[in-house]
mmCIF file of C-alpha atoms in Angstrom:
data_model
loop_
_atom_site.group_PDB
_atom_site.id
_atom_site.type_symbol
_atom_site.label_atom_id
_atom_site.label_comp_id
_atom_site.label_asym_id
_atom_site.label_seq_id
_atom_site.Cartn_x
_atom_site.Cartn_y
_atom_site.Cartn_z
ATOM 1 C CA MET A 1 89.495 104.802 90.451
ATOM 2 C CA HIS A 2 89.152 108.544 89.957
ATOM 3 C CA PRO A 3 91.578 110.723 91.953
ATOM 4 C CA GLY A 4 90.110 111.777 95.245
ATOM 5 C CA THR A 5 87.556 108.977 95.317
ATOM 6 C CA PRO A 6 87.463 107.394 98.806
ATOM 7 C CA SER A 7 88.487 103.753 98.824
ATOM 8 C CA LEU A 8 85.646 101.434 99.708
ATOM 9 C CA LEU A 9 88.220 98.868 100.709
ATOM 10 C CA SER A 10 89.353 101.069 103.585
ATOM 11 C CA ALA A 11 85.891 100.604 105.084
ATOM 12 C CA THR A 12 85.881 96.858 104.556
ATOM 13 C CA ALA A 13 86.005 94.940 107.816
ATOM 14 C CA TYR A 14 85.842 91.190 108.169
ATOM 15 C CA PRO A 15 84.740 89.756 111.520
ATOM 16 C CA SER A 16 86.707 87.293 113.579
ATOM 17 C CA VAL A 17 86.818 83.882 111.953
ATOM 18 C CA PRO A 18 84.300 81.523 113.575
ATOM 19 C CA ARG A 19 85.884 78.204 114.538
ATOM 20 C CA GLU A 20 82.924 75.991 113.838
ATOM 21 C CA MET A 21 81.876 73.197 111.491
ATOM 22 C CA LEU A 22 80.269 75.473 108.913
ATOM 23 C CA ARG A 23 78.912 74.407 105.540
ATOM 24 C CA LEU A 24 78.749 77.342 103.124
ATOM 25 C CA VAL A 25 76.649 76.463 100.086
ATOM 26 C CA PHE A 26 76.619 78.911 97.156
ATOM 27 C CA VAL A 27 74.225 78.628 94.209
ATOM 28 C CA GLY A 28 74.512 81.244 91.501
ATOM 29 C CA ASP A 29 76.612 82.765 88.758
ATOM 30 C CA SER A 30 80.147 84.145 88.657
ATOM 31 C CA THR A 31 79.296 86.974 91.071
ATOM 32 C CA ASN A 32 78.481 84.402 93.751
ATOM 33 C CA ARG A 33 81.620 82.494 92.845
ATOM 34 C CA GLY A 34 83.625 85.684 93.393
ATOM 35 C CA MET A 35 82.257 86.011 96.918
ATOM 36 C CA LEU A 36 83.036 82.364 97.639
ATOM 37 C CA TYR A 37 86.685 82.719 96.681
ATOM 38 C CA ALA A 38 87.023 85.998 98.584
ATOM 39 C CA LEU A 39 85.637 84.309 101.710
ATOM 40 C CA LEU A 40 87.867 81.288 101.170
ATOM 41 C CA GLU A 41 90.928 83.533 100.928
ATOM 42 C CA TRP A 42 89.806 85.315 104.092
ATOM 43 C CA VAL A 43 89.422 82.194 106.239
ATOM 44 C CA ASN A 44 92.558 80.469 104.920
ATOM 45 C CA GLY A 45 94.758 83.538 104.594
ATOM 46 C CA THR A 46 95.512 82.670 100.972
ATOM 47 C CA LEU A 47 94.162 80.898 97.903
ATOM 48 C CA THR A 48 96.212 77.945 96.725
ATOM 49 C CA SER A 49 93.820 76.943 93.939
ATOM 50 C CA TRP A 50 91.227 78.680 91.809
ATOM 51 C CA ASP A 51 89.277 78.211 88.599
ATOM 52 C CA LYS A 52 86.333 79.687 86.706
ATOM 53 C CA THR A 53 84.154 76.691 87.350
ATOM 54 C CA HIS A 54 80.777 76.560 85.617
ATOM 55 C CA ASP A 55 79.892 73.301 87.347
ATOM 56 C CA LEU A 56 79.959 72.010 90.923
ATOM 57 C CA ARG A 57 82.907 72.716 93.192
ATOM 58 C CA LEU A 58 83.563 71.412 96.711
ATOM 59 C CA VAL A 59 86.342 72.636 99.028
ATOM 60 C CA ARG A 60 86.652 70.795 102.336
ATOM 61 C CA GLY A 61 89.034 71.485 105.196
ATOM 62 C CA ALA A 62 89.038 75.285 105.042
ATOM 63 C CA ASN A 63 89.576 77.389 108.173
ATOM 64 C CA GLY A 64 91.869 74.826 109.748
ATOM 65 C CA GLY A 65 89.608 71.952 108.765
ATOM 66 C CA ASP A 66 86.395 73.338 110.203
ATOM 67 C CA THR A 67 84.637 74.765 107.159
ATOM 68 C CA THR A 68 83.382 73.394 103.848
ATOM 69 C CA PHE A 69 82.644 75.553 100.813
ATOM 70 C CA ALA A 70 80.377 74.293 98.039
ATOM 71 C CA PHE A 71 79.374 75.985 94.795
ATOM 72 C CA ALA A 72 77.004 75.194 91.941
ATOM 73 C CA TYR A 73 76.879 77.386 88.857
ATOM 74 C CA TYR A 74 73.360 78.437 87.917
ATOM 75 C CA PRO A 75 71.856 79.020 85.411
ATOM 76 C CA ARG A 76 73.729 77.171 82.682
ATOM 77 C CA PHE A 77 72.815 79.778 80.112
ATOM 78 C CA TRP A 78 75.014 78.297 77.368
ATOM 79 C CA LEU A 79 72.812 75.189 77.115
ATOM 80 C CA PRO A 80 69.585 75.047 75.080
ATOM 81 C CA SER A 81 66.675 76.060 77.295
ATOM 82 C CA ASN A 82 65.239 72.530 77.258
ATOM 83 C CA LYS A 83 68.585 71.102 78.414
ATOM 84 C CA ARG A 84 69.282 73.409 81.343
ATOM 85 C CA PRO A 85 69.060 71.783 84.794
ATOM 86 C CA ALA A 86 66.251 73.216 86.917
ATOM 87 C CA PHE A 87 67.124 75.324 89.941
ATOM 88 C CA ASP A 88 65.795 72.858 92.505
ATOM 89 C CA HIS A 89 67.658 70.007 90.791
ATOM 90 C CA THR A 90 70.917 71.992 90.906
ATOM 91 C CA LEU A 91 70.392 72.910 94.560
ATOM 92 C CA ASN A 92 69.530 69.363 95.591
ATOM 93 C CA GLN A 93 72.532 67.946 93.723
ATOM 94 C CA LEU A 94 74.842 70.316 95.587
ATOM 95 C CA LEU A 95 73.263 69.599 98.981
ATOM 96 C CA GLN A 96 73.790 65.868 98.482
ATOM 97 C CA ARG A 97 77.441 66.451 97.566
ATOM 98 C CA VAL A 98 78.192 68.533 100.648
ATOM 99 C CA ARG A 99 76.492 66.340 103.257
ATOM 100 C CA PRO A 100 76.535 65.781 106.195
ATOM 101 C CA LEU A 101 74.554 68.942 106.924
ATOM 102 C CA THR A 102 72.895 70.095 110.119
ATOM 103 C CA ASN A 103 69.448 71.666 110.379
ATOM 104 C CA SER A 104 70.836 74.838 111.940
ATOM 105 C CA SER A 105 72.643 78.056 111.101
ATOM 106 C CA ASP A 106 75.810 75.972 110.756
ATOM 107 C CA THR A 107 74.441 75.331 107.257
ATOM 108 C CA VAL A 108 74.538 78.559 105.255
ATOM 109 C CA VAL A 109 72.956 78.830 101.808
ATOM 110 C CA VAL A 110 73.831 81.844 99.650
ATOM 111 C CA VAL A 111 71.758 82.223 96.496
ATOM 112 C CA GLY A 112 71.677 84.901 93.812
ATOM 113 C CA GLY A 113 73.448 86.489 90.900
ATOM 114 C CA VAL A 114 73.222 89.353 88.458
ATOM 115 C CA HIS A 115 69.789 89.110 86.819
ATOM 116 C CA TRP A 116 68.436 85.561 86.890
ATOM 117 C CA LEU A 117 67.014 85.202 90.414
ATOM 118 C CA ALA A 118 63.210 85.383 90.647
ATOM 119 C CA ALA A 119 60.619 84.877 93.378
ATOM 120 C CA GLN A 120 59.869 81.386 92.065
ATOM 121 C CA HIS A 121 63.448 80.342 92.859
ATOM 122 C CA LEU A 122 62.978 81.375 96.485
ATOM 123 C CA HIS A 123 59.779 79.314 96.671
ATOM 124 C CA MET A 124 61.680 76.312 95.274
ATOM 125 C CA LEU A 125 64.516 76.939 97.729
ATOM 126 C CA THR A 126 62.116 76.844 100.675
ATOM 127 C CA ALA A 127 60.435 73.670 99.398
ATOM 128 C CA THR A 128 63.788 71.941 98.867
ATOM 129 C CA LEU A 129 65.127 72.836 102.307
ATOM 130 C CA GLN A 130 61.921 71.637 103.965
ATOM 131 C CA ARG A 131 62.003 68.377 102.036
ATOM 132 C CA GLU A 132 65.648 67.801 103.003
ATOM 133 C CA GLY A 133 65.033 68.626 106.679
ATOM 134 C CA LEU A 134 67.121 71.804 106.465
ATOM 135 C CA GLU A 135 64.503 74.458 107.162
ATOM 136 C CA GLY A 136 66.729 75.703 110.010
ATOM 137 C CA ALA A 137 69.557 76.619 107.628
ATOM 138 C CA LEU A 138 70.670 80.234 107.434
ATOM 139 C CA VAL A 139 69.764 81.563 103.976
ATOM 140 C CA VAL A 140 71.208 84.732 102.459
ATOM 141 C CA VAL A 141 69.650 86.077 99.263
ATOM 142 C CA LYS A 142 71.902 88.208 97.067
ATOM 143 C CA THR A 143 69.732 90.644 95.142
ATOM 144 C CA ALA A 144 70.232 91.674 91.522
ATOM 145 C CA GLY A 145 73.268 93.536 90.262
ATOM 146 C CA ALA A 146 74.001 96.034 87.544
ATOM 147 C CA GLY A 147 75.684 94.759 84.413
ATOM 148 C CA PHE A 148 75.500 93.893 80.732
ATOM 149 C CA HIS A 149 75.322 97.596 79.823
ATOM 150 C CA VAL A 150 78.190 97.371 77.303
ATOM 151 C CA ALA A 151 77.351 95.918 73.888
ATOM 152 C CA ALA A 152 79.442 92.816 73.135
ATOM 153 C CA PRO A 153 79.094 90.030 70.549
ATOM 154 C CA GLY A 154 77.080 87.090 71.837
ATOM 155 C CA VAL A 155 76.044 88.860 75.045
ATOM 156 C CA HIS A 156 72.690 90.515 75.665
ATOM 157 C CA THR A 157 72.706 94.217 76.468
ATOM 158 C CA VAL A 158 70.655 95.810 79.241
ATOM 159 C CA SER A 159 69.511 99.404 78.703
ATOM 160 C CA LYS A 160 69.251 102.126 81.350
ATOM 161 C CA LYS A 161 65.467 101.739 81.253
ATOM 162 C CA ASP A 162 65.841 98.011 81.890
ATOM 163 C CA HIS A 163 68.125 98.751 84.832
ATOM 164 C CA ALA A 164 65.356 100.888 86.328
ATOM 165 C CA ARG A 165 63.055 97.870 86.042
ATOM 166 C CA LEU A 166 65.762 95.738 87.639
ATOM 167 C CA LEU A 167 65.730 98.004 90.664
ATOM 168 C CA GLN A 168 62.030 97.292 91.180
ATOM 169 C CA HIS A 169 62.653 93.588 90.625
ATOM 170 C CA SER A 170 65.459 93.623 93.185
ATOM 171 C CA LEU A 171 63.235 95.338 95.747
ATOM 172 C CA HIS A 172 60.555 92.705 95.137
ATOM 173 C CA LEU A 173 63.112 89.927 95.634
ATOM 174 C CA ALA A 174 64.133 91.415 98.972
ATOM 175 C CA SER A 175 60.488 91.573 100.048
ATOM 176 C CA VAL A 176 59.845 87.936 99.098
ATOM 177 C CA ALA A 177 63.065 86.860 100.831
ATOM 178 C CA HIS A 178 61.948 88.519 104.066
ATOM 179 C CA VAL A 179 58.580 86.744 103.851
ATOM 180 C CA HIS A 180 60.479 83.441 103.715
ATOM 181 C CA GLY A 181 62.541 84.476 106.731
ATOM 182 C CA TYR A 182 65.737 84.863 104.706
ATOM 183 C CA LEU A 183 68.470 87.446 105.157
ATOM 184 C CA VAL A 184 69.124 89.838 102.280
ATOM 185 C CA LEU A 185 72.422 91.006 100.807
ATOM 186 C CA ASP A 186 71.432 94.051 98.745
ATOM 187 C CA THR A 187 73.950 94.503 95.947
ATOM 188 C CA PHE A 188 71.943 96.354 93.302
ATOM 189 C CA ASN A 189 72.336 99.945 94.501
ATOM 190 C CA MET A 190 76.008 99.393 95.286
ATOM 191 C CA THR A 191 76.780 97.996 91.829
ATOM 192 C CA ALA A 192 74.553 100.378 89.866
ATOM 193 C CA ALA A 193 76.154 103.407 91.501
ATOM 194 C CA ARG A 194 79.648 102.207 90.591
ATOM 195 C CA TYR A 195 79.064 100.626 87.199
ATOM 196 C CA GLN A 196 82.282 102.209 85.855
ATOM 197 C CA HIS A 197 84.273 100.020 88.230
ATOM 198 C CA PHE A 198 83.492 96.773 86.428
ATOM 199 C CA LEU A 199 86.547 94.592 86.006
ATOM 200 C CA GLN A 200 87.476 92.027 83.372
ATOM 201 C CA GLY A 201 84.847 90.110 81.435
ATOM 202 C CA LYS A 202 83.001 91.039 78.267
ATOM 203 C CA CYS A 203 79.633 90.798 80.022
ATOM 204 C CA ALA A 204 80.515 93.827 82.194
ATOM 205 C CA CYS A 205 79.082 92.407 85.396
ATOM 206 C CA HIS A 206 82.214 91.467 87.354
ATOM 207 C CA PHE A 207 83.468 93.463 90.296
ATOM 208 C CA HIS A 208 86.321 91.074 90.981
ATOM 209 C CA LYS A 209 89.221 89.392 89.288
ATOM 210 C CA VAL A 210 91.671 86.776 90.502
ATOM 211 C CA VAL A 211 95.398 87.310 90.024
ATOM 212 C CA SER A 212 98.242 84.871 90.576
ATOM 213 C CA ARG A 213 101.402 85.596 92.524
ATOM 214 C CA ARG A 214 104.396 83.763 93.955
ATOM 215 C CA GLY A 215 104.013 82.728 97.559
ATOM 216 C CA GLU A 216 106.519 81.418 100.058
ATOM 217 C CA GLY A 217 108.649 78.659 98.617
ATOM 218 C CA GLY A 218 107.860 79.771 95.092
ATOM 219 C CA ASN A 219 104.409 78.201 95.071
ATOM 220 C CA THR A 220 101.660 79.860 93.062
ATOM 221 C CA GLU A 221 99.011 81.598 95.125
ATOM 222 C CA TYR A 222 95.945 83.572 94.085
ATOM 223 C CA HIS A 223 94.379 86.787 95.298
ATOM 224 C CA VAL A 224 90.865 88.136 94.726
ATOM 225 C CA GLU A 225 90.964 91.799 93.703
ATOM 226 C CA GLY A 226 88.056 94.212 93.458
ATOM 227 C CA GLU A 227 86.843 96.733 96.011
ATOM 228 C CA ILE A 228 83.114 96.369 95.351
ATOM 229 C CA ASN A 229 83.304 92.595 95.642
ATOM 230 C CA ALA A 230 85.338 93.005 98.839
ATOM 231 C CA VAL A 231 82.681 95.243 100.358
ATOM 232 C CA TYR A 232 79.669 93.048 99.704
ATOM 233 C CA THR A 233 81.663 89.944 100.636
ATOM 234 C CA SER A 234 82.474 91.661 103.935
ATOM 235 C CA ILE A 235 78.771 92.387 104.417
ATOM 236 C CA LEU A 236 78.053 88.713 103.743
ATOM 237 C CA ALA A 237 80.693 87.626 106.275
ATOM 238 C CA ASN A 238 79.289 89.950 108.914
ATOM 239 C CA THR A 239 75.798 88.657 108.136
ATOM 240 C CA ILE A 240 76.871 85.061 108.660
ATOM 241 C CA CYS A 241 79.241 85.408 111.594
ATOM 242 C CA PRO A 242 76.974 86.987 114.252
ATOM 243 C CA HIS A 243 75.125 83.672 114.241
ATOM 244 C CA HIS A 244 78.373 81.888 115.156
ATOM 245 C CA LEU A 245 80.060 84.229 117.612
ATOM 246 C CA PRO A 246 79.551 83.877 121.371
ATOM 247 C CA ALA A 247 77.207 86.341 123.039
ATOM 248 C CA ARG A 248 78.975 89.260 124.689
#
């Protein structure tokens, strides 16, 4: 961080932890995975396990046993295009793994990533939730993010002109999400404005990293670092939690 730059983390505020039987279902790439682990650390107070999963991951018993986290990596870009699982297949597979689910805001679906999300995915999401009797779930759509602006072997590079197009795409995604009745977590402007704050990863799209440390008793614990990730994870938490806090 440049000297004199205000810390975004100082403005980060997580709400009170809801003590309810929540099911938090994340479908997306490593940026979604970063939010999942940041939320998991928040509700548990620490992370006792972590990995860079590119598959399905299920964590039950969080928040004192009340909350389940589920994650499915999408898209599986390393596979040949004709071998990649479809979005609705990936979503349905994860929903079946995390059941039982309720047709209410106790089921939260967070979908999105850096560049892959398109309007067609939101249409498929709506169709899948209706088919599974989960049209009452709370859905949060993470818009596009800046990234891939640094040339690296084996990784596509996105030009400044392409990032301008991504802004329009992100705005369109937000519009489609609102039509479907979904909440929107707008991450594009935040990430594009602070592209120099990318953390580890040759694809230059990560605003978080996970570090290990010794906890009480000498056990290994993990901590999610990254101010930008902390801010939009806080926004996500505050988006979810008003639906689970008692009226004042």
